[in-house]
PDB file of C-alpha atoms in Angstrom:
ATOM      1  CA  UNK A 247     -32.758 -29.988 -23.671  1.00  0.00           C
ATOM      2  CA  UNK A 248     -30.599 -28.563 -21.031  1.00  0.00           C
ATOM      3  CA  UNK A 249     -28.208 -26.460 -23.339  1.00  0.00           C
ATOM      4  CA  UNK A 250     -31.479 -25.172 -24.754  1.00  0.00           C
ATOM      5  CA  UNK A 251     -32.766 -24.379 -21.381  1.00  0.00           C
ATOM      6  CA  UNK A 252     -29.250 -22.598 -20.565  1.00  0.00           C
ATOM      7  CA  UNK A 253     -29.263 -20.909 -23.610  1.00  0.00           C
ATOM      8  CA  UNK A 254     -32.926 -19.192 -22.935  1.00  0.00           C
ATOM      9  CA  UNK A 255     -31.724 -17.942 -19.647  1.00  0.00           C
ATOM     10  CA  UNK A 256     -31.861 -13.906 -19.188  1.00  0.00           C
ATOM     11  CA  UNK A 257     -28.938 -11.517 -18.859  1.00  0.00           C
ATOM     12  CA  UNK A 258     -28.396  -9.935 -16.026  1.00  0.00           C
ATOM     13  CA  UNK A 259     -25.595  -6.617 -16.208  1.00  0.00           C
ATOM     14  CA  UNK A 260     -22.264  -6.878 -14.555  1.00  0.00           C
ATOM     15  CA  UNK A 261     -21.504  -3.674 -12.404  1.00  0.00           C
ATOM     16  CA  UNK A 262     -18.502  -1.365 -13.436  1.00  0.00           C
ATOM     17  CA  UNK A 263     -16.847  -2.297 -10.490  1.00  0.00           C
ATOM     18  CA  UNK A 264     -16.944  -6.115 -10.971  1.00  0.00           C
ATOM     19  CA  UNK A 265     -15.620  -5.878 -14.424  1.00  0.00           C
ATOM     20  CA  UNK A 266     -12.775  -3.634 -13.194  1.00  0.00           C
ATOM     21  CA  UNK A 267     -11.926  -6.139 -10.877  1.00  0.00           C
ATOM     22  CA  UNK A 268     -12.092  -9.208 -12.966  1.00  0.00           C
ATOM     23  CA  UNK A 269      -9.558  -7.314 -14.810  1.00  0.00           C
ATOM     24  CA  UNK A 270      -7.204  -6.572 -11.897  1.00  0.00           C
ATOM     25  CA  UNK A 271      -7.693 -10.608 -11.330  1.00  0.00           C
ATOM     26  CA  UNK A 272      -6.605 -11.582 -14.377  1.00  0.00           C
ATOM     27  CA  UNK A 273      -3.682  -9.256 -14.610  1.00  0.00           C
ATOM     28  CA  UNK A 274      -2.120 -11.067 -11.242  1.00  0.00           C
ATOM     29  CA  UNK A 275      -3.169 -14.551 -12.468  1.00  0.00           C
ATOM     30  CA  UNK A 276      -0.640 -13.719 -15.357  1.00  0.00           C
ATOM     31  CA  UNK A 277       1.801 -12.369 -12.847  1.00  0.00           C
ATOM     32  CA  UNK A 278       1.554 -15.340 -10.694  1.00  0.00           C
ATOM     33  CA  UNK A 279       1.537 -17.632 -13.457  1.00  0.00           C
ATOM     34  CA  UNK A 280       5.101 -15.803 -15.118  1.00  0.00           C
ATOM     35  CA  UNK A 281       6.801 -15.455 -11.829  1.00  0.00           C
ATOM     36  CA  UNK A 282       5.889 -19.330 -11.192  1.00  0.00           C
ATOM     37  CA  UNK A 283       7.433 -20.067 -14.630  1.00  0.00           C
ATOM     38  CA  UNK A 284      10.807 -17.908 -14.165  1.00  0.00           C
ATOM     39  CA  UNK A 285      11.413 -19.825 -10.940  1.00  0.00           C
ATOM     40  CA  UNK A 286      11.897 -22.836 -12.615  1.00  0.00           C
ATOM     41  CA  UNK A 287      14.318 -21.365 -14.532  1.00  0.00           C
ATOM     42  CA  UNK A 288      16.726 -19.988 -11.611  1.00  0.00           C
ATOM     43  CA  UNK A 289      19.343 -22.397 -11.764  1.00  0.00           C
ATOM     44  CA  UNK A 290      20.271 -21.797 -15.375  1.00  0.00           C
ATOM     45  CA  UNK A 291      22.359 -19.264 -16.526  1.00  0.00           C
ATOM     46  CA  UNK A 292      21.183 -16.006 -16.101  1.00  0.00           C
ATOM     47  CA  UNK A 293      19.338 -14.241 -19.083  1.00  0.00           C
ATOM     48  CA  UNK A 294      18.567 -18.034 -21.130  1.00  0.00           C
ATOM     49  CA  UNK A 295      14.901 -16.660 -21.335  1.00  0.00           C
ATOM     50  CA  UNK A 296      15.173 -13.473 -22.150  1.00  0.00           C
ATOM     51  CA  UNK A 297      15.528 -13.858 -26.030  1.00  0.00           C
ATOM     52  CA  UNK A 298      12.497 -15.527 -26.247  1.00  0.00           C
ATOM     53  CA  UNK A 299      10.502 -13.960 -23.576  1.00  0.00           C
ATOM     54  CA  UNK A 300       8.132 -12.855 -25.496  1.00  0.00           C
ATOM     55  CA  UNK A 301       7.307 -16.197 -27.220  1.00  0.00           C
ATOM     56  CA  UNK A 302       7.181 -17.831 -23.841  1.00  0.00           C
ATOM     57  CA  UNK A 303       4.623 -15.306 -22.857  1.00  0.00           C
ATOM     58  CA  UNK A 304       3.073 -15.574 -26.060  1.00  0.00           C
ATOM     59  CA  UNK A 305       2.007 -19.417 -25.212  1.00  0.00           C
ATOM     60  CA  UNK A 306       1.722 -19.686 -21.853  1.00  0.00           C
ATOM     61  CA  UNK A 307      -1.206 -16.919 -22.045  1.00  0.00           C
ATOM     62  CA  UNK A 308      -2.737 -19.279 -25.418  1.00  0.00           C
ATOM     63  CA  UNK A 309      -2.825 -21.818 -22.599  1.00  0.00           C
ATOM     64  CA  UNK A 310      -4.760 -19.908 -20.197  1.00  0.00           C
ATOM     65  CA  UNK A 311      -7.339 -18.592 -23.184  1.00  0.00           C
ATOM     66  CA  UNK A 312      -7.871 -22.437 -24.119  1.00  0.00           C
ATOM     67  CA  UNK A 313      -9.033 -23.020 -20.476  1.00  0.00           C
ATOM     68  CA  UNK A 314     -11.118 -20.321 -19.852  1.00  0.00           C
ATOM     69  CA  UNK A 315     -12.281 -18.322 -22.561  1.00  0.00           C
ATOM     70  CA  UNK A 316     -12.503 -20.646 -25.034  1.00  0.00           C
ATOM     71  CA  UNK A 317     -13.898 -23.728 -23.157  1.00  0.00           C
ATOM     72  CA  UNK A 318     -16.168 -21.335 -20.910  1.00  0.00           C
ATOM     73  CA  UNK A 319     -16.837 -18.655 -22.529  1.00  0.00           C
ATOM     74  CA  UNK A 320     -15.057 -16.342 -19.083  1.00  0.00           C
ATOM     75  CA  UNK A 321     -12.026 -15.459 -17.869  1.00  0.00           C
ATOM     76  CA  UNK A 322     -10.164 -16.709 -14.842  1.00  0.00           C
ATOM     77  CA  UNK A 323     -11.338 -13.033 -13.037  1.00  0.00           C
ATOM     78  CA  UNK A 324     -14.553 -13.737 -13.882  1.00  0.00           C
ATOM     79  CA  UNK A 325     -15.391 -17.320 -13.368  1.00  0.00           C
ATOM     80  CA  UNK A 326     -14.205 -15.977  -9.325  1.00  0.00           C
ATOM     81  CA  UNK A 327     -16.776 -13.091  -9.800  1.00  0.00           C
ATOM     82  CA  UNK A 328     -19.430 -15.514 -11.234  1.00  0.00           C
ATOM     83  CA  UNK A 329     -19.246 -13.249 -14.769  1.00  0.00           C
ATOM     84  CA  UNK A 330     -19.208 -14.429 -18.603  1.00  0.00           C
ATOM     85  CA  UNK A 331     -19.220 -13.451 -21.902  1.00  0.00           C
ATOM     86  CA  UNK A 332     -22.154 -12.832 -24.132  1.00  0.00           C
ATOM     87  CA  UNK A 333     -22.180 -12.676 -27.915  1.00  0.00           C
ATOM     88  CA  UNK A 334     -23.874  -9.077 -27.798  1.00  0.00           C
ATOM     89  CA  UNK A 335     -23.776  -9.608 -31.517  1.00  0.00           C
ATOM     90  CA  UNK A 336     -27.022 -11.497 -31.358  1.00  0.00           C
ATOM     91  CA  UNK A 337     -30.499  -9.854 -32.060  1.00  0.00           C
ATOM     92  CA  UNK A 338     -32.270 -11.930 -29.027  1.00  0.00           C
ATOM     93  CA  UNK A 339     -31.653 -10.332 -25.588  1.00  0.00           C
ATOM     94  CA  UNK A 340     -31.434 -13.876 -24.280  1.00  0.00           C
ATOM     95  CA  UNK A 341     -27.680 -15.596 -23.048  1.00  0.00           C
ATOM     96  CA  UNK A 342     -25.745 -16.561 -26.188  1.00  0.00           C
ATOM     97  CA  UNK A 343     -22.086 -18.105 -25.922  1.00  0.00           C
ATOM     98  CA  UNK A 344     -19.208 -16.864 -27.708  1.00  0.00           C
ATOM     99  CA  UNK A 345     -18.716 -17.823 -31.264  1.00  0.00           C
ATOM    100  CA  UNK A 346     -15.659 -19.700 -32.588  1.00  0.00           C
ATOM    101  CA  UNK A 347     -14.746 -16.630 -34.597  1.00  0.00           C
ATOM    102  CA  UNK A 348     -15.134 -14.145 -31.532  1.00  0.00           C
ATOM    103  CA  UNK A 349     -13.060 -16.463 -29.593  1.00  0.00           C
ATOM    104  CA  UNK A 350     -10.247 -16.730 -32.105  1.00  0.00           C
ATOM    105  CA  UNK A 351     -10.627 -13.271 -32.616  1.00  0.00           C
ATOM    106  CA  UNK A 352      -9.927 -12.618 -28.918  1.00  0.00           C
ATOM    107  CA  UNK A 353      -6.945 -14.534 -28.780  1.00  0.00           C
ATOM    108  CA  UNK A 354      -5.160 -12.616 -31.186  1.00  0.00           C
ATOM    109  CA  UNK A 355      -6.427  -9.355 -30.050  1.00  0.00           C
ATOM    110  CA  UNK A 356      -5.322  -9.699 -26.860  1.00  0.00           C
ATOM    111  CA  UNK A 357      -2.221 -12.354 -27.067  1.00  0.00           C
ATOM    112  CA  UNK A 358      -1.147 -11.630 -30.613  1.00  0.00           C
ATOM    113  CA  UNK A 359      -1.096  -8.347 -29.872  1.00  0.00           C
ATOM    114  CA  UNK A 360       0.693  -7.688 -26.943  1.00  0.00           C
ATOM    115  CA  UNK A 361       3.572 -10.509 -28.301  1.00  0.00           C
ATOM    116  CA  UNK A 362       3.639  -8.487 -31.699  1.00  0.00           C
ATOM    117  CA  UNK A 363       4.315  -5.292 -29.228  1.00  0.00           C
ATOM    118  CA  UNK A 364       7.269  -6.392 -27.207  1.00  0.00           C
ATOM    119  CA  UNK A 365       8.751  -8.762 -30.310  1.00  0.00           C
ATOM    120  CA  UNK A 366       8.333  -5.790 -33.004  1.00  0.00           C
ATOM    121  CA  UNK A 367      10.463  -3.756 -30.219  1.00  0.00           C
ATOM    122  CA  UNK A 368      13.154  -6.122 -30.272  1.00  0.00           C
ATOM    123  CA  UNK A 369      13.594  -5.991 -33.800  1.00  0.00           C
ATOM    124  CA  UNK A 370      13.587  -2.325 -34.197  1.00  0.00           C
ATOM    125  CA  UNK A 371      15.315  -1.596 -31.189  1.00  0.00           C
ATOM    126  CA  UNK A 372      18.921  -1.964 -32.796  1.00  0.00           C
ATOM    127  CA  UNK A 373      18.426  -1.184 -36.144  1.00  0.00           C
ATOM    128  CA  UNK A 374      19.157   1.945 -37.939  1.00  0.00           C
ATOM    129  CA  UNK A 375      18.130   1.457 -41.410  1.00  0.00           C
ATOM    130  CA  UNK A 376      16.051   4.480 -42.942  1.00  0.00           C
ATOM    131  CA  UNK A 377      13.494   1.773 -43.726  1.00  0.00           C
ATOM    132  CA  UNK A 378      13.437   0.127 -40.438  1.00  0.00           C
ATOM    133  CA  UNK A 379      12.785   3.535 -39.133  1.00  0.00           C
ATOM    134  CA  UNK A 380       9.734   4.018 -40.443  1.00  0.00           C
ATOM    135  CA  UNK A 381       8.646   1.316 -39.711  1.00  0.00           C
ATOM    136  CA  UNK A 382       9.632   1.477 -36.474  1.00  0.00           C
ATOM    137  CA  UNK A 383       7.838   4.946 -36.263  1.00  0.00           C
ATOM    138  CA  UNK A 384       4.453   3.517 -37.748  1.00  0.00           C
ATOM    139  CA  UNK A 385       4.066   0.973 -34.983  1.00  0.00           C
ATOM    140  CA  UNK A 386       4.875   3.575 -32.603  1.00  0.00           C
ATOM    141  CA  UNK A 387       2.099   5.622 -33.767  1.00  0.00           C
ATOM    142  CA  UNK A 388      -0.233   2.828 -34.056  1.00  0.00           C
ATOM    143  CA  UNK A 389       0.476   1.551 -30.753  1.00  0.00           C
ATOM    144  CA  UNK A 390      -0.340   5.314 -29.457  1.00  0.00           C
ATOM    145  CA  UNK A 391      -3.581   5.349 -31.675  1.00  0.00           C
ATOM    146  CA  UNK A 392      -4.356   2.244 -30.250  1.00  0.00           C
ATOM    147  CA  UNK A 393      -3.939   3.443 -26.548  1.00  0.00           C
ATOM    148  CA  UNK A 394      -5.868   6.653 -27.410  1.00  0.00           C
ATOM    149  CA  UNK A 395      -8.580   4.744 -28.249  1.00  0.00           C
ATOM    150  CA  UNK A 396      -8.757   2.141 -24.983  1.00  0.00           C
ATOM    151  CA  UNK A 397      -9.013   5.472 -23.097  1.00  0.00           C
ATOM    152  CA  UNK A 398     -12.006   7.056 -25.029  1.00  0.00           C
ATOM    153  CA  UNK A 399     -13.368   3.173 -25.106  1.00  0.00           C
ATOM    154  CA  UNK A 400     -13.251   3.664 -21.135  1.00  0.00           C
ATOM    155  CA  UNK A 401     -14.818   6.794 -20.940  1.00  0.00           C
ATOM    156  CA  UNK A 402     -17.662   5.500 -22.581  1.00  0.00           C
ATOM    157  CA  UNK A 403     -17.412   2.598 -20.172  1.00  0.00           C
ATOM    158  CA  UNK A 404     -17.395   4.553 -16.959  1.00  0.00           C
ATOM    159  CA  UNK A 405     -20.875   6.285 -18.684  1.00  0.00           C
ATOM    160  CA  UNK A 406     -22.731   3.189 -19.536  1.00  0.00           C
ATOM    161  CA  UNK A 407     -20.824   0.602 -17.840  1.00  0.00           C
ATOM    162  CA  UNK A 408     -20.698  -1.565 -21.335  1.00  0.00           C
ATOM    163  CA  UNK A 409     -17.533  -3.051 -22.579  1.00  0.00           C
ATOM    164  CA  UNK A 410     -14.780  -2.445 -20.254  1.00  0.00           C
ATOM    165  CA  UNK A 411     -11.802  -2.912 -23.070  1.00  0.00           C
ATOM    166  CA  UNK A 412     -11.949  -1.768 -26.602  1.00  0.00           C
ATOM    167  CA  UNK A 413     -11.184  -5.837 -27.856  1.00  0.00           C
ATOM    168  CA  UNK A 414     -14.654  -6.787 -26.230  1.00  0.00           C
ATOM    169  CA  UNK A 415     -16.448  -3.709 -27.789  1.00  0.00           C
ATOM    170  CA  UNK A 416     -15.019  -4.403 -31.152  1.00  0.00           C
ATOM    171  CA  UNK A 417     -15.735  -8.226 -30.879  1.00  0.00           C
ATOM    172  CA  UNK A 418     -19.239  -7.349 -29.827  1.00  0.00           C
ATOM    173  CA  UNK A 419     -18.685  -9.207 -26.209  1.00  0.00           C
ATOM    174  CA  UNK A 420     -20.552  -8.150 -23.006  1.00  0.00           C
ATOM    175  CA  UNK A 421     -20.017  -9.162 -19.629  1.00  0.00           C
ATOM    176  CA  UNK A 422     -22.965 -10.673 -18.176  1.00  0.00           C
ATOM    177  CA  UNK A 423     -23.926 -12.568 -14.546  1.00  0.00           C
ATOM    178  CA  UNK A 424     -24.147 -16.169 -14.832  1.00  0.00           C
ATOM    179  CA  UNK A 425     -26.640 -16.385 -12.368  1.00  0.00           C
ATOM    180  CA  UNK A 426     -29.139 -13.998 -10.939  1.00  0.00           C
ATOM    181  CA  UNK A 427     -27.246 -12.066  -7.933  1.00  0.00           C
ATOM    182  CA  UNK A 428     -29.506 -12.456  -4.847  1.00  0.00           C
ATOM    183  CA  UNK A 429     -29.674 -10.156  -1.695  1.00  0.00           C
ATOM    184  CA  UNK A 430     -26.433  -9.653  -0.189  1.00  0.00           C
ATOM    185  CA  UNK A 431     -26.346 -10.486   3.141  1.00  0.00           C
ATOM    186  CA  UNK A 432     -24.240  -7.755   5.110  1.00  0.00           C
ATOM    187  CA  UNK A 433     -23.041  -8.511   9.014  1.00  0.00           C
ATOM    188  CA  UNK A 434     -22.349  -5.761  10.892  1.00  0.00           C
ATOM    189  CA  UNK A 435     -20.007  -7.057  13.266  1.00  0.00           C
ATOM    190  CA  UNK A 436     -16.989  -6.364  11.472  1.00  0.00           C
ATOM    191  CA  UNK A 437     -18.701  -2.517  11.560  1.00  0.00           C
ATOM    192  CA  UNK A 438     -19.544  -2.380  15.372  1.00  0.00           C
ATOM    193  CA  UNK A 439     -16.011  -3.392  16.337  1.00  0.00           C
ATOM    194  CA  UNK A 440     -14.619  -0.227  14.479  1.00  0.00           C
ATOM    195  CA  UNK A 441     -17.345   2.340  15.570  1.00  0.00           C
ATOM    196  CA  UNK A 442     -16.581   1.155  19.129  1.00  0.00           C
ATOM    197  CA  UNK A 443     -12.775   0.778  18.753  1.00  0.00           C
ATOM    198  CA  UNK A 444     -13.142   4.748  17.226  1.00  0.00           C
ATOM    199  CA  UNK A 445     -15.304   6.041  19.740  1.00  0.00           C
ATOM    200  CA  UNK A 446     -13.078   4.695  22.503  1.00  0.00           C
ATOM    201  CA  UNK A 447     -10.316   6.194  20.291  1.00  0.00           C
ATOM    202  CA  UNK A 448     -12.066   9.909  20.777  1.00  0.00           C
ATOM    203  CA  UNK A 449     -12.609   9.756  24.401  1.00  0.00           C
ATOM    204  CA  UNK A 450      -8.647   8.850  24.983  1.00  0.00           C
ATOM    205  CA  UNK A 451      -7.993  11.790  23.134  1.00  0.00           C
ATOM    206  CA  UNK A 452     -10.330  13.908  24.569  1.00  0.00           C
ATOM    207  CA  UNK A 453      -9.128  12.561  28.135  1.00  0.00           C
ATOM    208  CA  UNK A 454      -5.466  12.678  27.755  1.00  0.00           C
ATOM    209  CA  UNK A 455      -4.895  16.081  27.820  1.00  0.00           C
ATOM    210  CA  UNK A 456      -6.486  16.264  31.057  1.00  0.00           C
ATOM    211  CA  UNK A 457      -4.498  14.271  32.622  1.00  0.00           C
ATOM    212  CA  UNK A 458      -1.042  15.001  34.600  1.00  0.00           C
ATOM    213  CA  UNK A 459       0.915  12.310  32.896  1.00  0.00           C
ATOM    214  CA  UNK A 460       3.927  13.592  34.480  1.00  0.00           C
ATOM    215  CA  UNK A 461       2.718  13.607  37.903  1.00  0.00           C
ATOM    216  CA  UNK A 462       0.799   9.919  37.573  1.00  0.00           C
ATOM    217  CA  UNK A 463       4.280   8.812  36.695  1.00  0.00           C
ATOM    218  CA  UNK A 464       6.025   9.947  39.384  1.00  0.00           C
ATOM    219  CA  UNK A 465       3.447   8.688  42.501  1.00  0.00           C
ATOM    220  CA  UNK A 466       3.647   5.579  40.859  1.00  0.00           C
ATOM    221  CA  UNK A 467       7.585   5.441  40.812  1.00  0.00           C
ATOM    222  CA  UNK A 468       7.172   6.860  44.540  1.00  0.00           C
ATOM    223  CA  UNK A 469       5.062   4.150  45.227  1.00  0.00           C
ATOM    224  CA  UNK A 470       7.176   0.912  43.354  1.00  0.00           C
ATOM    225  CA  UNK A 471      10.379   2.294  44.872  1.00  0.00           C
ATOM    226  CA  UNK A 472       9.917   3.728  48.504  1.00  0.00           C
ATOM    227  CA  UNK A 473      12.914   5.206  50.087  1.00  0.00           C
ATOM    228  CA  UNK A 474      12.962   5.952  54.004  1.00  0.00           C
ATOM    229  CA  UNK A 475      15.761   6.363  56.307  1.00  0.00           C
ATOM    230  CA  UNK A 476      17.849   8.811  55.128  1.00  0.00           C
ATOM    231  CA  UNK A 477      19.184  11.616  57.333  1.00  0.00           C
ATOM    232  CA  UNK A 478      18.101  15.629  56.370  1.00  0.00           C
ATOM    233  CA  UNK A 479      21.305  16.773  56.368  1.00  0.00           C
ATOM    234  CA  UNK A 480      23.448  17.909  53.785  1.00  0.00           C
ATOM    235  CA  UNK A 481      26.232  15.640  54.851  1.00  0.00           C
ATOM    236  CA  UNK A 482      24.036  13.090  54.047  1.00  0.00           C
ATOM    237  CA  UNK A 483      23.603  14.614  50.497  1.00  0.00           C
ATOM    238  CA  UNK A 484      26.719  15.076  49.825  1.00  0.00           C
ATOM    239  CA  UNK A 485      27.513  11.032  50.653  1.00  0.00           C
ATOM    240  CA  UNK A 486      24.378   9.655  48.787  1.00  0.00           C
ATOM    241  CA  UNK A 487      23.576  12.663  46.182  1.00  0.00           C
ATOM    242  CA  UNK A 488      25.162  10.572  43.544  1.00  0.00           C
ATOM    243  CA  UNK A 489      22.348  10.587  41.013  1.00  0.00           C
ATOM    244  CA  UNK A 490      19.650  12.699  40.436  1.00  0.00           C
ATOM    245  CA  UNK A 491      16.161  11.247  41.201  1.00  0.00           C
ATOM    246  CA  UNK A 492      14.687  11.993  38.215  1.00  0.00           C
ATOM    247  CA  UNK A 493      17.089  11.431  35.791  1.00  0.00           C
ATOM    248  CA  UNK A 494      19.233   8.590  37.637  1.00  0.00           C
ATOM    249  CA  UNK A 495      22.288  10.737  36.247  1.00  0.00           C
ATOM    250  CA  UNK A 496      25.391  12.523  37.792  1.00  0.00           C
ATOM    251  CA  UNK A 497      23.622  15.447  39.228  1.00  0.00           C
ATOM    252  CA  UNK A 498      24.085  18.445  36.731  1.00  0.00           C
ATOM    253  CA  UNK A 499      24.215  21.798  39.452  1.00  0.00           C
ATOM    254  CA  UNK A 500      22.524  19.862  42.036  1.00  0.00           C
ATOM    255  CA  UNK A 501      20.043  21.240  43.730  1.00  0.00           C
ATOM    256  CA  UNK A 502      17.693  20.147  46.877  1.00  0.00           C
ATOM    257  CA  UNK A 503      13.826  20.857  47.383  1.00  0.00           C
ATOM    258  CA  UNK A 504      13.806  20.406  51.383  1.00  0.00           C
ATOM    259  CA  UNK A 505      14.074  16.661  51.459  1.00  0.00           C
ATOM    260  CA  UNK A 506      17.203  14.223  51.619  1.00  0.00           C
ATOM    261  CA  UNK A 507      17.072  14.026  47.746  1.00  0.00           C
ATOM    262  CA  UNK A 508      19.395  15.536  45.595  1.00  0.00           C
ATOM    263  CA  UNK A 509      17.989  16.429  41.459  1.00  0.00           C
ATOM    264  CA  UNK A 510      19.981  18.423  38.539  1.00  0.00           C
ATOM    265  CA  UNK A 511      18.644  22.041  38.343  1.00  0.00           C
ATOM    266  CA  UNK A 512      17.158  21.624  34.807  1.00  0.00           C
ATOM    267  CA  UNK A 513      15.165  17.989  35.858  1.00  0.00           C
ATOM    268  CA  UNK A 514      13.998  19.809  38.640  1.00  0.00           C
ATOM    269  CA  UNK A 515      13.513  23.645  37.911  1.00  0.00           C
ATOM    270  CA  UNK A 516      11.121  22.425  34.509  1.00  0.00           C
ATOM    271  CA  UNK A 517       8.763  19.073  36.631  1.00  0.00           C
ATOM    272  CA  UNK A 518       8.341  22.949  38.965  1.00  0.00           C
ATOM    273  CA  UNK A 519       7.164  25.061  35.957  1.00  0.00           C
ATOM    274  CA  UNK A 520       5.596  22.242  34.058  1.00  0.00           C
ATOM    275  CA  UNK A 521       3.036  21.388  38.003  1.00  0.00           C
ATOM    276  CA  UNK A 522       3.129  23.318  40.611  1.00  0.00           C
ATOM    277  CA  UNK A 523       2.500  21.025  42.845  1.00  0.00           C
ATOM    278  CA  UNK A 524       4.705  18.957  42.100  1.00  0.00           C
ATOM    279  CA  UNK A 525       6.274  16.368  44.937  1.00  0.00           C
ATOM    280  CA  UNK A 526       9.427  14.214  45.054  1.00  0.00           C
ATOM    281  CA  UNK A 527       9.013  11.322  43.549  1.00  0.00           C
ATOM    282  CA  UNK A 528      11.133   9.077  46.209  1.00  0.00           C
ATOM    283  CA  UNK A 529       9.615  10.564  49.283  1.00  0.00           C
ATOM    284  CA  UNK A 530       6.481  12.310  48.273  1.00  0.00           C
ATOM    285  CA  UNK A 531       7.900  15.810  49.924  1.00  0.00           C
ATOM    286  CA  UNK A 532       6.734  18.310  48.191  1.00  0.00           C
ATOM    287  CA  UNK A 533       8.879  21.323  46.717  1.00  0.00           C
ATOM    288  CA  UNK A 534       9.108  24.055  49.259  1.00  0.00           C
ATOM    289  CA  UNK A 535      12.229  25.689  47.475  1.00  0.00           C
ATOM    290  CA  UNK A 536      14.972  25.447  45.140  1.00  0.00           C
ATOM    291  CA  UNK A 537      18.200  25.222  47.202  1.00  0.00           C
ATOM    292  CA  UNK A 538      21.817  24.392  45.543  1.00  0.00           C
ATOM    293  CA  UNK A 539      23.895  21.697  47.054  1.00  0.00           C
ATOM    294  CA  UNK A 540      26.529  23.739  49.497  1.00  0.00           C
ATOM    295  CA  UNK A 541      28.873  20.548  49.394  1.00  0.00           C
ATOM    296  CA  UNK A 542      30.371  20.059  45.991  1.00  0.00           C
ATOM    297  CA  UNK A 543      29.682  16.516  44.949  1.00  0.00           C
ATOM    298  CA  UNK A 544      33.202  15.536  43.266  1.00  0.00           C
ATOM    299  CA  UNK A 545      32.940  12.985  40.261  1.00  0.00           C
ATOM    300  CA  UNK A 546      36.096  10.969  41.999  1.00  0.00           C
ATOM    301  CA  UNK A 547      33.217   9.912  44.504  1.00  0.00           C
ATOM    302  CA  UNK A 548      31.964   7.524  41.746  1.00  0.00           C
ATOM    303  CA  UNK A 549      34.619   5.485  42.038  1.00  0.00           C
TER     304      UNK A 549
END
């Protein structure tokens, strides 16, 4: 009674998007599941897999189709999205499961086929036979055939949003919901933390520009390291001119501003150009002229 109940249940259409991305899911479930595999194999000797890679391959994806496809009719991609296949084969628009057929027929579709791929260009790789050739050149064409038509197959997808790979449109499968999908409920906080974080991100930058960066940064340094005492005159320079108070280097053609503070002509000269009013940053004096050093401060003095 309940099969028969489950069985009368309406179809409801997948989106284009959801089937894309039960795809993308199942392509990293195999990913996950080979690069799990290979790690098991990392103390052998290097290369022990790769002659039969594609064998390996071959059966552990048979494994996954026996525990999703064929005993629930959906992939691993899917059964996350809460998506299955329909036998669109049927006449009734109600759900109908997968036939044994259809699933067999899957299987080698999509596992025979890509082992036959790699395995058939192992064989050919190496040989040069006329014969083998030909063969070799048949498959190749085939293959690009084949490829051709997935990408007119997804055309037509992307139009009526109906069989997303050419296997399920020549098996006659269709992605379907397995239950009806109900309102989504949306929060917004997620959205009013980045429309505040971006309009506080357009006032900085409006407000940055308008500020004297150069000039904050100096009161403050005038304020965290205060310097009184010191004797105006230029014997007094010449003793303690040792670094320049804006670089904290050997003055470079030291020059004075009117206070007891000696700067190099290039730290000084462009702070002068760049603000006008700009002050000392040790004493808060501001710059009432550019006046060299008259004493020459001699490196030996460092030492």
């Amino acid at each position: 009674m309940a099969s028969s109940i489950g069985n009368e249940k309406s179809v409801n259409p997948v989106l284009r998007i959801s089937q894309l991305d039960a795809l993308e899911l199942n392509k990293a479930l195999e990913q996950l599941v080979w690069s799990q595999f290979t790690n098991c194999f990392h103390g052998f000797k290097p290369g022990v897999l790769a002659h039969f890679e594609p064998e390996v391959k071959a059966f552990l994806w048979f494994i996954l189709w026996r525990f999703t496809v064929y005993s629930k009719n959906a992939t691993v991609g899917q059964a996350i999205l809460n998506i299955q296949y329909k036998n669109n084969l049927s006449q009734t628009e109600k759900y109908q499961p997968l036939s044994k057929h259809q699933k067999l027929w899957y299987l080698i579709f999509t596992v025979g086929g890509r082992w036959l791929e790699e395995r058939c260009y192992d064989l050919f790789s190496n040989r040069q036979l006329q014969s083998f050739c030909k063969i070799k050149h048949y498959i190749n064409f085939g293959a690009g055939l084949l490829k051709l038509c997935g990408l007119l197959n997804f055309l037509i997808f992307l139009q009526k949003g109906t069989f997303a790979t050419l296997t399920e449109r020549v098996l006659g499968i269709r992605s379907v919901f397995c239950k009806p999908q109900g309102v989504r409920q949306v929060g917004f906080e997620y959205m009013n933390r980045e429309l505040l974080w971006h309009g506080f991100a357009e006032f900085l930058i409006y407000l940055l520009p308008l500020i004297n960066v150069q000039k904050l940064k100096l009161k403050i340094s005038s304020w965290c390291l205060p310097i009184a005492g010191l004797s105006n005159s230029e014997n007094t320079l010449a003793a303690c001119g040792k670094e320049c108070s804006l670089c904290e280097e050997w003055p470079t053609m030291p020059h004075t501003i009117g206070c007891s503070h000696v700067f190099c002509y290039y730290c000084i000269k462009s702070n002068y150009l760049f603000d006008m009013y700009f002050t000392c940053p040790k004493c808060g004096s501001e710059v009432h002229s550019l006046q060299p050093l008259r004493y020459k401060i001699e490196m030996t003095e460092l030492h």
